[in-house]
mmCIF file of C-alpha atoms in Angstrom:
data_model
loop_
_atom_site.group_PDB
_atom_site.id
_atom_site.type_symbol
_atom_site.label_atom_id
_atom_site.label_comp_id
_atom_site.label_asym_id
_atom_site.label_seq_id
_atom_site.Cartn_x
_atom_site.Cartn_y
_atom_site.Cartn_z
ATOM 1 C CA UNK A 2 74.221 150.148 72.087
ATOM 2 C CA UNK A 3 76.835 148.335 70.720
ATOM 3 C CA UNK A 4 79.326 149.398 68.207
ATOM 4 C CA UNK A 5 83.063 148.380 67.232
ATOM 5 C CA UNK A 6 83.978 150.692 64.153
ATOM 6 C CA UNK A 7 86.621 147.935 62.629
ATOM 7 C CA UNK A 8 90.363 148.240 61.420
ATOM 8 C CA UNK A 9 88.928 148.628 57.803
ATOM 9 C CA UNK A 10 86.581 152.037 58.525
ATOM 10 C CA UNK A 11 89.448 153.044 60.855
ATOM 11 C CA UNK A 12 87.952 156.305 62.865
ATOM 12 C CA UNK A 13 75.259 181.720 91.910
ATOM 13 C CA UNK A 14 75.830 184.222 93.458
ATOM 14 C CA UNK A 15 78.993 184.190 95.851
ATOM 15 C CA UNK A 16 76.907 183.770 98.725
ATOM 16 C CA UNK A 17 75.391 180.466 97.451
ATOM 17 C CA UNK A 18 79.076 179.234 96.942
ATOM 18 C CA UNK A 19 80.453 180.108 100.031
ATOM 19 C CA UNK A 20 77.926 178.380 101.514
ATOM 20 C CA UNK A 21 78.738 175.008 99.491
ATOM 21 C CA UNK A 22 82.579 175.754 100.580
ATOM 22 C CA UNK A 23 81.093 175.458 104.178
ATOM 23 C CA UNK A 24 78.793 172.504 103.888
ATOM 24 C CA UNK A 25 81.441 170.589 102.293
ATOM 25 C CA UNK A 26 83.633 171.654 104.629
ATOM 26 C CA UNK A 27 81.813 170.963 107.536
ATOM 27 C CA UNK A 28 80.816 167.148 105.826
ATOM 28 C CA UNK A 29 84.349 166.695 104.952
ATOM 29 C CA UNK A 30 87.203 167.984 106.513
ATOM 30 C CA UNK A 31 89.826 166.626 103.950
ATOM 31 C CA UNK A 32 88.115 169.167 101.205
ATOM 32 C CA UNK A 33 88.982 172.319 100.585
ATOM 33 C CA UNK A 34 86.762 174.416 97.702
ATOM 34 C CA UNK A 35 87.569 178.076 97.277
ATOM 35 C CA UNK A 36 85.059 179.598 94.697
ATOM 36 C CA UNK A 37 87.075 181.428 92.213
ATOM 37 C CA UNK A 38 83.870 182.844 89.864
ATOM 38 C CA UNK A 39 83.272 182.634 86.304
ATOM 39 C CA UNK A 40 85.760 181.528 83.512
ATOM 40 C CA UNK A 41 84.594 181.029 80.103
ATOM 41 C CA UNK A 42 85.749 177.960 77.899
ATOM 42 C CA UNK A 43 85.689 178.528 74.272
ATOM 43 C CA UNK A 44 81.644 179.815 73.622
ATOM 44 C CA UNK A 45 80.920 178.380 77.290
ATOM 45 C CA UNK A 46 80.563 180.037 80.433
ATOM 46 C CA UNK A 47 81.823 178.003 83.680
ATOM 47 C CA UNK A 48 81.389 178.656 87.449
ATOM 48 C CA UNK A 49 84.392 177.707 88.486
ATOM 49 C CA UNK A 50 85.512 176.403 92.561
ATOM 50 C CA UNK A 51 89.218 175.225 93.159
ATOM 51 C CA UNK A 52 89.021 172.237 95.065
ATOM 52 C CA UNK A 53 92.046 170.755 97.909
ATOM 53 C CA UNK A 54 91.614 167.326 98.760
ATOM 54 C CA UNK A 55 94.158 164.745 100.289
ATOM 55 C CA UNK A 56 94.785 161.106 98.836
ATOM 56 C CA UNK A 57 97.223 159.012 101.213
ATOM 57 C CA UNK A 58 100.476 161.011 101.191
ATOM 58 C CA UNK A 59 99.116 163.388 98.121
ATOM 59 C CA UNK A 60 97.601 166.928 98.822
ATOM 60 C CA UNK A 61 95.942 167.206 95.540
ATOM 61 C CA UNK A 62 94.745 170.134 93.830
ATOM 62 C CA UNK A 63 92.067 170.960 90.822
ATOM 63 C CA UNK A 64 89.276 173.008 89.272
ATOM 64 C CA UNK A 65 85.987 172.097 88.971
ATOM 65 C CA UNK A 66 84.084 173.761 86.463
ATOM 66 C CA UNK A 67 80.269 173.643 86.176
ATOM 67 C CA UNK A 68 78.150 174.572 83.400
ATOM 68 C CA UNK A 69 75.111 176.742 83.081
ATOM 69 C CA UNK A 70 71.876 175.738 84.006
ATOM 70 C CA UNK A 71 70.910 174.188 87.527
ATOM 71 C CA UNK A 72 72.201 171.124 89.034
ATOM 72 C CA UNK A 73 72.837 168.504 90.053
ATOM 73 C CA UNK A 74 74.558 168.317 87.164
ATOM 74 C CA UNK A 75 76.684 165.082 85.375
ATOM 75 C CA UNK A 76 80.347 165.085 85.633
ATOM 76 C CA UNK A 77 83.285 164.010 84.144
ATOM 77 C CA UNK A 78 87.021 163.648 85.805
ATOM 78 C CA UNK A 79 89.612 164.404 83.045
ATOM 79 C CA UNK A 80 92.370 161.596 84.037
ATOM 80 C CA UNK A 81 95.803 162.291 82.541
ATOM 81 C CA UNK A 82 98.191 160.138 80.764
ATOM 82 C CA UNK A 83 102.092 159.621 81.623
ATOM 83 C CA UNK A 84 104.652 162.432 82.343
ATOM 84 C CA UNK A 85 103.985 165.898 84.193
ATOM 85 C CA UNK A 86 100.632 167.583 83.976
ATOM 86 C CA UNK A 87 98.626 170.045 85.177
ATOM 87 C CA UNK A 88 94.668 170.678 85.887
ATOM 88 C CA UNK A 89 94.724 171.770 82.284
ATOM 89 C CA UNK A 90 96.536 168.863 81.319
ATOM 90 C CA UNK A 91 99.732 167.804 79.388
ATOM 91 C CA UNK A 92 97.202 167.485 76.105
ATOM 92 C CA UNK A 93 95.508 170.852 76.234
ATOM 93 C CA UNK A 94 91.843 169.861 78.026
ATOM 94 C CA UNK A 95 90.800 173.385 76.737
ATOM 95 C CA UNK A 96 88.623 171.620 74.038
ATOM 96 C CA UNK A 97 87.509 168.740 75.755
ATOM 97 C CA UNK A 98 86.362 171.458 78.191
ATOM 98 C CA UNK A 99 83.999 172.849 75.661
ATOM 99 C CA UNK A 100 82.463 170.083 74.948
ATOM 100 C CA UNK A 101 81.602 168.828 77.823
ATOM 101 C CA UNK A 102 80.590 171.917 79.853
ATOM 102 C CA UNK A 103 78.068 172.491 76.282
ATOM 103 C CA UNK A 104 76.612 169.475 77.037
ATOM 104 C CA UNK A 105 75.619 170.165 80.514
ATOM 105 C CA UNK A 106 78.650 168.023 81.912
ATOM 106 C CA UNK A 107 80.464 169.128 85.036
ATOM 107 C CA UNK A 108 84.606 169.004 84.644
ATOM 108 C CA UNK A 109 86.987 168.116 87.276
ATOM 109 C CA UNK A 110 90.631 167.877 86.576
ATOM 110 C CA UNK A 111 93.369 168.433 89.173
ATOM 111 C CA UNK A 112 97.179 168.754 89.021
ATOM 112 C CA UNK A 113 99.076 165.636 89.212
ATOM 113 C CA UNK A 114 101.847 164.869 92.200
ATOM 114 C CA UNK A 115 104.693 167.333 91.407
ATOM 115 C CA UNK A 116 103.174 169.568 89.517
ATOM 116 C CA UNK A 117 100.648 172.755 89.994
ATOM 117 C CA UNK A 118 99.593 173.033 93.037
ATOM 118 C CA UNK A 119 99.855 169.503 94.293
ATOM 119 C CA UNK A 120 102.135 168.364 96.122
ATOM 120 C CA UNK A 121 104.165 164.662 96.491
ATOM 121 C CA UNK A 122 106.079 162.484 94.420
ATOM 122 C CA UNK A 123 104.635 159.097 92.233
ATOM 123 C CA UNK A 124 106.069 155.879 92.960
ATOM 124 C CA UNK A 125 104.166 153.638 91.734
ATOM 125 C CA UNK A 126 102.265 155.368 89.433
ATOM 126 C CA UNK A 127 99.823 153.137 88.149
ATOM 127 C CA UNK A 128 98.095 152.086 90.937
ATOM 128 C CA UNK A 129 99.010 155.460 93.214
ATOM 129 C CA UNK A 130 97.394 157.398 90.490
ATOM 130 C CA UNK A 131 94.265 154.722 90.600
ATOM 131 C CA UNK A 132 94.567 155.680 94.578
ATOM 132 C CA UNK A 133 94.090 159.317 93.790
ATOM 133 C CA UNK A 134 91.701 159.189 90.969
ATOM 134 C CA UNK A 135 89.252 156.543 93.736
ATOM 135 C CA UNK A 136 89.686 159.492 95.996
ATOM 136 C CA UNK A 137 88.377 162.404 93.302
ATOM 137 C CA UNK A 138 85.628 160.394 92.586
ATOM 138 C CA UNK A 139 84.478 160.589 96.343
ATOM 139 C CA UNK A 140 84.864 164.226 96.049
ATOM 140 C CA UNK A 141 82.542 164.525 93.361
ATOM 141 C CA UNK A 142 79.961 161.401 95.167
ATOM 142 C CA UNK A 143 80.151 163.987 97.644
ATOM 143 C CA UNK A 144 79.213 167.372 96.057
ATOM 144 C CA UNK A 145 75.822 169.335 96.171
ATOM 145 C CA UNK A 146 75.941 170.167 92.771
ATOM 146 C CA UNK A 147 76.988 166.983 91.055
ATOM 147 C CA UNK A 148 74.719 164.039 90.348
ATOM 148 C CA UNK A 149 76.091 161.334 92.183
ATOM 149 C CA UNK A 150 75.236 158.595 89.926
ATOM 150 C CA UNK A 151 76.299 160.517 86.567
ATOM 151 C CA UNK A 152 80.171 160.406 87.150
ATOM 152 C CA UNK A 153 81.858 159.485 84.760
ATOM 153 C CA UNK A 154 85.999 159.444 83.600
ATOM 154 C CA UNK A 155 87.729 160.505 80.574
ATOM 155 C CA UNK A 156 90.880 159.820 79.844
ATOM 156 C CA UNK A 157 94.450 159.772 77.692
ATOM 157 C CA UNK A 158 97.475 156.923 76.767
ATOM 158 C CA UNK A 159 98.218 156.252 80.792
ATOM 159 C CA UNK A 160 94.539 156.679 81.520
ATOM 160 C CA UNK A 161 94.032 153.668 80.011
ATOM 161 C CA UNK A 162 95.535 151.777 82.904
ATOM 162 C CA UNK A 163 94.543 153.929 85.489
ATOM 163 C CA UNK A 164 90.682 154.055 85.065
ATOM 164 C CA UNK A 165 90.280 150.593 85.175
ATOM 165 C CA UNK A 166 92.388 150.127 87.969
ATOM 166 C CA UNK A 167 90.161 152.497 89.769
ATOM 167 C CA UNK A 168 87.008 151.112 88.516
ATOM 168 C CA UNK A 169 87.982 148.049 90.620
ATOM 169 C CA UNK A 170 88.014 150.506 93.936
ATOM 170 C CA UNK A 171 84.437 152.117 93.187
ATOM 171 C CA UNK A 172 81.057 151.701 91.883
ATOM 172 C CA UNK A 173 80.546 155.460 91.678
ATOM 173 C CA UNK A 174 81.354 155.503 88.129
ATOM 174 C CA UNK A 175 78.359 155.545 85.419
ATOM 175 C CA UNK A 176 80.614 155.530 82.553
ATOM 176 C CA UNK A 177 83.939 155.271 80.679
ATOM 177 C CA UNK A 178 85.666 157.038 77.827
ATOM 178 C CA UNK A 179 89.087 156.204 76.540
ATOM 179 C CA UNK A 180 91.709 157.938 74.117
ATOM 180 C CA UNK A 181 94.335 155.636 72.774
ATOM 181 C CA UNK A 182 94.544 153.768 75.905
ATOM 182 C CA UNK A 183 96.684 150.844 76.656
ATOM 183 C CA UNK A 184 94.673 147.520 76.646
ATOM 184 C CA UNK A 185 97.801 144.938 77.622
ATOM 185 C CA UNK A 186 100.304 145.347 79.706
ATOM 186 C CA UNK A 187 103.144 148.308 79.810
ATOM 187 C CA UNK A 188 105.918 145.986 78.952
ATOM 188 C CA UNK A 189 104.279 144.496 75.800
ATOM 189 C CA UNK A 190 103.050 148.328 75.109
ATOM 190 C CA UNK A 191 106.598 149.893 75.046
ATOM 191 C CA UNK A 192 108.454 146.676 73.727
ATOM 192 C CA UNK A 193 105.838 147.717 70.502
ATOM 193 C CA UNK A 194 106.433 151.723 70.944
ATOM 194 C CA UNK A 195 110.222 150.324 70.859
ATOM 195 C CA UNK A 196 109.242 148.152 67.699
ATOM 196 C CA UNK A 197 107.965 151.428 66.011
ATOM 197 C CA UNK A 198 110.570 153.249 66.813
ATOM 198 C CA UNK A 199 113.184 150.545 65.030
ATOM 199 C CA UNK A 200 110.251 150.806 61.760
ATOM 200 C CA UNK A 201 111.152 154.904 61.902
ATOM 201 C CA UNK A 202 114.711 154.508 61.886
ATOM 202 C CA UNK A 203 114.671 152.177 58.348
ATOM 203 C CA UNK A 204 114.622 148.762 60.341
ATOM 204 C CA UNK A 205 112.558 146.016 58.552
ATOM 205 C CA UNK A 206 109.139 144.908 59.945
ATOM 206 C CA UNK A 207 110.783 141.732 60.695
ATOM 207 C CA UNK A 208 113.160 143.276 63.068
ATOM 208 C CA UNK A 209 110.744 145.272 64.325
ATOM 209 C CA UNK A 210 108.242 142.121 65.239
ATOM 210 C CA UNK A 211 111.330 140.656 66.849
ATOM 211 C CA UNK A 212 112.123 143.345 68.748
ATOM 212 C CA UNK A 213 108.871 143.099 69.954
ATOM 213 C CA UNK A 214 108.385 139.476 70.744
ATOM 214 C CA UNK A 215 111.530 138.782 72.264
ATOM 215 C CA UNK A 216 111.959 142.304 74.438
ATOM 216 C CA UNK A 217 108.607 141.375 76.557
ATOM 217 C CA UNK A 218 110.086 137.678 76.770
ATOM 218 C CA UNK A 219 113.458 139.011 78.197
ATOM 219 C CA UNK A 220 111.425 141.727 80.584
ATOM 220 C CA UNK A 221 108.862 138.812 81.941
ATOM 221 C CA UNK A 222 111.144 135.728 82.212
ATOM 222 C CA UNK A 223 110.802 133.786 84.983
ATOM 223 C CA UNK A 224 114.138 131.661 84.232
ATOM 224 C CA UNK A 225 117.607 132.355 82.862
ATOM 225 C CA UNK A 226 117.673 130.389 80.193
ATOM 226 C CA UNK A 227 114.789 132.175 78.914
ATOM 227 C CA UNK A 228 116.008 135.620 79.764
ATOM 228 C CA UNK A 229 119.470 134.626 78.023
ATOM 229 C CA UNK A 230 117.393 133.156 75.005
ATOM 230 C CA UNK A 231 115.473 136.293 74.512
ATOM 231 C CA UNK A 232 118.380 138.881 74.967
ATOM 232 C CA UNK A 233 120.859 136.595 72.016
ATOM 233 C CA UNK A 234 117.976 137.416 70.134
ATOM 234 C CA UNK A 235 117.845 140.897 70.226
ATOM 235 C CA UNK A 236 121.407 141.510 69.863
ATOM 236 C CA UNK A 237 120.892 139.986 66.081
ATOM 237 C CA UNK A 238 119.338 142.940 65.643
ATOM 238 C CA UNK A 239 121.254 145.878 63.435
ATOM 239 C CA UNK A 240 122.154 148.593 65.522
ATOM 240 C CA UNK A 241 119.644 147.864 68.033
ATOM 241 C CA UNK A 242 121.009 149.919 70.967
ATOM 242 C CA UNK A 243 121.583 153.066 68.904
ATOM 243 C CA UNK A 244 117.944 152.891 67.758
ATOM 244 C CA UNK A 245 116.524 152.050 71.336
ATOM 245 C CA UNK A 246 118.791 153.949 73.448
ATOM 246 C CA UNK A 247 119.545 151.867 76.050
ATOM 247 C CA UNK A 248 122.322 149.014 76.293
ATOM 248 C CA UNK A 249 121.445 145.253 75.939
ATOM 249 C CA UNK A 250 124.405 143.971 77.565
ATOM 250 C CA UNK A 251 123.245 140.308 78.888
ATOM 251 C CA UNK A 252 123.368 140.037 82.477
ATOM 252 C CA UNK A 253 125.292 137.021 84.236
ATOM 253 C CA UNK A 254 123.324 134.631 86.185
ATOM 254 C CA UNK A 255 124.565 135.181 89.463
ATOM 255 C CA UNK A 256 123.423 139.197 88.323
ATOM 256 C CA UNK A 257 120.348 138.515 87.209
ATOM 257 C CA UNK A 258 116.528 137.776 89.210
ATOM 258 C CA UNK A 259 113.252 138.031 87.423
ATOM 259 C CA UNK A 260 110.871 140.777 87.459
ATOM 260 C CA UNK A 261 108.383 140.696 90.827
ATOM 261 C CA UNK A 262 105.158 140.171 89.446
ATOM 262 C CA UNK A 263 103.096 142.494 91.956
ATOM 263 C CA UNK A 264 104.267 145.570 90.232
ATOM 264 C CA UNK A 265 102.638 147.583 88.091
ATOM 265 C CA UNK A 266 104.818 146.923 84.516
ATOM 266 C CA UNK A 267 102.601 143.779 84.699
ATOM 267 C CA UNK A 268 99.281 145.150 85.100
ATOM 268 C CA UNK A 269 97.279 143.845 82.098
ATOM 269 C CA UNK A 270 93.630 146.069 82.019
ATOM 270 C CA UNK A 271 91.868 143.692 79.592
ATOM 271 C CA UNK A 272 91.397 141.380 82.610
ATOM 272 C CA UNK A 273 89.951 144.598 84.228
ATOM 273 C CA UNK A 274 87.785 145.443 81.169
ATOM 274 C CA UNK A 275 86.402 141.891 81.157
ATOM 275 C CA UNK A 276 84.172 143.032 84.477
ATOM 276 C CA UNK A 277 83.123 146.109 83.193
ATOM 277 C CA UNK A 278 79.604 146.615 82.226
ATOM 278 C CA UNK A 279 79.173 150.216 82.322
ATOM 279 C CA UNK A 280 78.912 152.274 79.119
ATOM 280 C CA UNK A 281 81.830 152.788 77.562
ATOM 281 C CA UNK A 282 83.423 154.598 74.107
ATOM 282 C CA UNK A 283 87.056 153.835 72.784
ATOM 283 C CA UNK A 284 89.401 155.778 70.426
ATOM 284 C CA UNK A 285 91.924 154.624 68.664
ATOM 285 C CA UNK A 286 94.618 156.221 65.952
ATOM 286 C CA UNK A 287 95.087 153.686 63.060
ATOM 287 C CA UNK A 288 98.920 155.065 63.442
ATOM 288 C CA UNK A 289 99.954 155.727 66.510
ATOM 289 C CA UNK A 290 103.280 154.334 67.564
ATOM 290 C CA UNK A 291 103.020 154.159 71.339
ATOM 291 C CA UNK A 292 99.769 152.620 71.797
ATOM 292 C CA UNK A 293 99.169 149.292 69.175
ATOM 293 C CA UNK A 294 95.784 150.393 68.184
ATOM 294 C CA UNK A 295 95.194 147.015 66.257
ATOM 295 C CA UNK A 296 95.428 145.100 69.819
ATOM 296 C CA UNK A 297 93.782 147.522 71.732
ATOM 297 C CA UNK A 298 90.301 148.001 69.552
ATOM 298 C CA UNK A 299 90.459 144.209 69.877
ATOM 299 C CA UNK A 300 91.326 143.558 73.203
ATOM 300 C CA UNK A 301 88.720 145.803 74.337
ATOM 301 C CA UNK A 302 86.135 144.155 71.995
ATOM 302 C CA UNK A 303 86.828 140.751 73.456
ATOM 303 C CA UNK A 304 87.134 142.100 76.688
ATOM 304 C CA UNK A 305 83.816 143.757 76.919
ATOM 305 C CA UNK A 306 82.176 141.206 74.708
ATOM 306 C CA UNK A 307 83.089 138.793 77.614
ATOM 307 C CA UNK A 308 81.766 141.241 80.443
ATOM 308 C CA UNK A 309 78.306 141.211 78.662
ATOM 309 C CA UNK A 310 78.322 145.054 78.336
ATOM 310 C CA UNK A 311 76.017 145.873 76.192
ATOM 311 C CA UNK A 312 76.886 149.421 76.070
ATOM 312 C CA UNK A 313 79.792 150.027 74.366
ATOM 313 C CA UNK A 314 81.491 151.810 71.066
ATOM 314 C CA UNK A 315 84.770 151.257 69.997
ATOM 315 C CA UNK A 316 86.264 154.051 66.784
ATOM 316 C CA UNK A 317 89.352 153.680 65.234
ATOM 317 C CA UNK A 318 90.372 156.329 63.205
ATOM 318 C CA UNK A 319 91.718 156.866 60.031
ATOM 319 C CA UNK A 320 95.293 158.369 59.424
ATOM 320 C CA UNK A 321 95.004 159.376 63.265
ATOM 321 C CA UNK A 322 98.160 158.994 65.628
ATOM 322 C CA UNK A 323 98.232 158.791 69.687
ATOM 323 C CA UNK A 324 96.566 162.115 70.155
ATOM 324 C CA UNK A 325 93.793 163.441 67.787
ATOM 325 C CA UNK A 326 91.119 165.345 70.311
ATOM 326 C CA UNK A 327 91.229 168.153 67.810
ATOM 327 C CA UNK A 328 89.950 165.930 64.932
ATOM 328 C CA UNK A 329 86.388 166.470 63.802
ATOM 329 C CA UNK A 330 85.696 163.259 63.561
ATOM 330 C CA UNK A 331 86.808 162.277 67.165
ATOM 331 C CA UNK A 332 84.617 165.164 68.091
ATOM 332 C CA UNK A 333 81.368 164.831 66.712
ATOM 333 C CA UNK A 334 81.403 161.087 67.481
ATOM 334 C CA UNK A 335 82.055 162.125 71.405
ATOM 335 C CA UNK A 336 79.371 164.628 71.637
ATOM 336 C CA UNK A 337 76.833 162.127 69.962
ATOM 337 C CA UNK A 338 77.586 159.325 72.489
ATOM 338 C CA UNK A 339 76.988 161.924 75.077
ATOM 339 C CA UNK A 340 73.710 162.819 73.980
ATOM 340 C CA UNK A 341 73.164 159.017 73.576
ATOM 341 C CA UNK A 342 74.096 158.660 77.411
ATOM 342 C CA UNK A 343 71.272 161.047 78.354
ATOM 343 C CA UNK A 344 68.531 159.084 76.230
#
């Protein structure tokens, strides 16, 4: 199935788990799972284990939640976007809970570095997250209850980074959804959240394309002259640095060095996407201002076009901004690619 909605649409018993908290144990020392019983979700009733497990320096820690009904069941890792967030994440995952544990889907979410229950601090948090997220994956490979080859990621803004990053660590992922995730780089994506930001503030759209243009030419320049170009530039701007919030004071040369390229401002994941062939669904808000969702439903439609996946959707929606999982439209469209996946 292929399917790119375009710009102009835009749219048991305790005994039975102790004994899994032993098996796994025994198979895998770095796991902890401590059955905590039954939660319900909404309409849904979930079994629910809290699950330790270590990634490099990271104790990490998480519920996973499994529906009714025997398994091995499918799964799905809720990956978080940017900032501090918890197993029940920074956008509530309370209805994205319900809909997946409804349709027989297994959810794991944990609590990121810092916060909850886990412990350690994100340097690099692109590719430490990808670390982690590799790592939660194995935990799931790994459980009795969960289908090993029906594990698939969800995720938010950040996410959109992250999953592919990890997708290039694993093959144990059967799938791929993504919520107003980035499809260029981070410096191109904030120099247009920046752009937006001069729109909202009564700037022209001229300004605002400058802005734009000439902030990811300052950030990526590899010589002076460019860097120097790029910053006269954006000083033409009206009030600029009141809007922005951050000076744009030109460096001297002897002060100034480009950008290494190894770290993770520069990692682009349409280059990523371009490999994927899994199944994968995108969302995108027609007017969100931190995510450009007019390069993103494109880049991932070239992207996966040039993969050869012939398994993918692609929705942007109407008068939606960078979250919308509440919207009924978002919704209804989710649970009928999941029901496609299992046709």
């Amino acid at each position: 199935m292929k399917k790119l909605v375009g710009i102009g649409r835009i749219m048991k018993s305790v005994i039975i788990a102790v004994l899994l908290v032993m098996l796994l144990n025994a198979c895998s020392p770095e796991v902890k799972i401590v059955p905590l019983g039954e939660r319900k979700f909404g309409k849904q009733e979930a079994q629910v284990e809290e699950i330790h497990f270590r990634s490099g320096k990271f104790n990490l820690v998480g519920d996973l939640r499994l529906p009714e009904g025997d398994g091995p069941h499918p799964a799905i890792i809720m990956v978080h976007g940017s900032g501090n967030a918890t197993r029940d994440g920074a956008v509530p995952f309370s209805a994205m809970i319900e809909i997946f544990l409804r349709n027989g889907y297994a959810v794991f979410s944990w609590d990121k570095p810092g916060s909850g229950g886990s412990t350690g601090h994100l340097e690099h948090e692109l590719t430490q997250r990808a670390a982690i997220l590799t790592d939660g994956i194995e935990v799931l490979v790994e459980h009795p209850s969960i289908d090993p080859a029906r594990i698939g990621l969800w995720g938010i803004s950040q996410a959109g980074w992250v999953m592919p990053l990890a997708l290039e660590q694993t093959n144990e992922v059967a799938f791929m959804i993504v919520v107003s995730g980035g499809a260029e780089d981070s410096i191109e994506q904030m120099a247009y959240q920046l752009g937006q930001r001069i729109l909202s503030f009564g700037g022209s759209e001229e300004d605002a394309a400058l802005f734009e243009k000439y902030r990811a030419q300052a950030v990526k320049a590899t010589t002076y002259a460019d860097y120097r170009e790029a910053m006269n530039i954006l000083n033409t701007i009206p009030n600029v640095e009141q809007i922005v919030g951050f000076s744009l004071e030109i460096a001297e040369e002897a002060d100034w060095k480009p950008r290494p390229r190894d770290s993770d401002a520069f990692i682009d994941p349409s280059e990523i996407i371009k490999h994927i062939t899994i199944p994968v669904l995108a969302f995108y808000g027609d007017i969100d201002k931190n995510i450009d969702p007019v390069q993103g439903a494109e880049a991932y439609q070239i992207a996966l076009e040039t993969a050869g996946n012939q398994d993918y959707q692609i929705e942007v929606i109407h008068g939606a901004a960078h979250v919308f999982v509440s919207d009924l439209r978002y919704v209804e469209t989710l649970e009928s690619w999941l029901q496609h996946l299992s046709d």
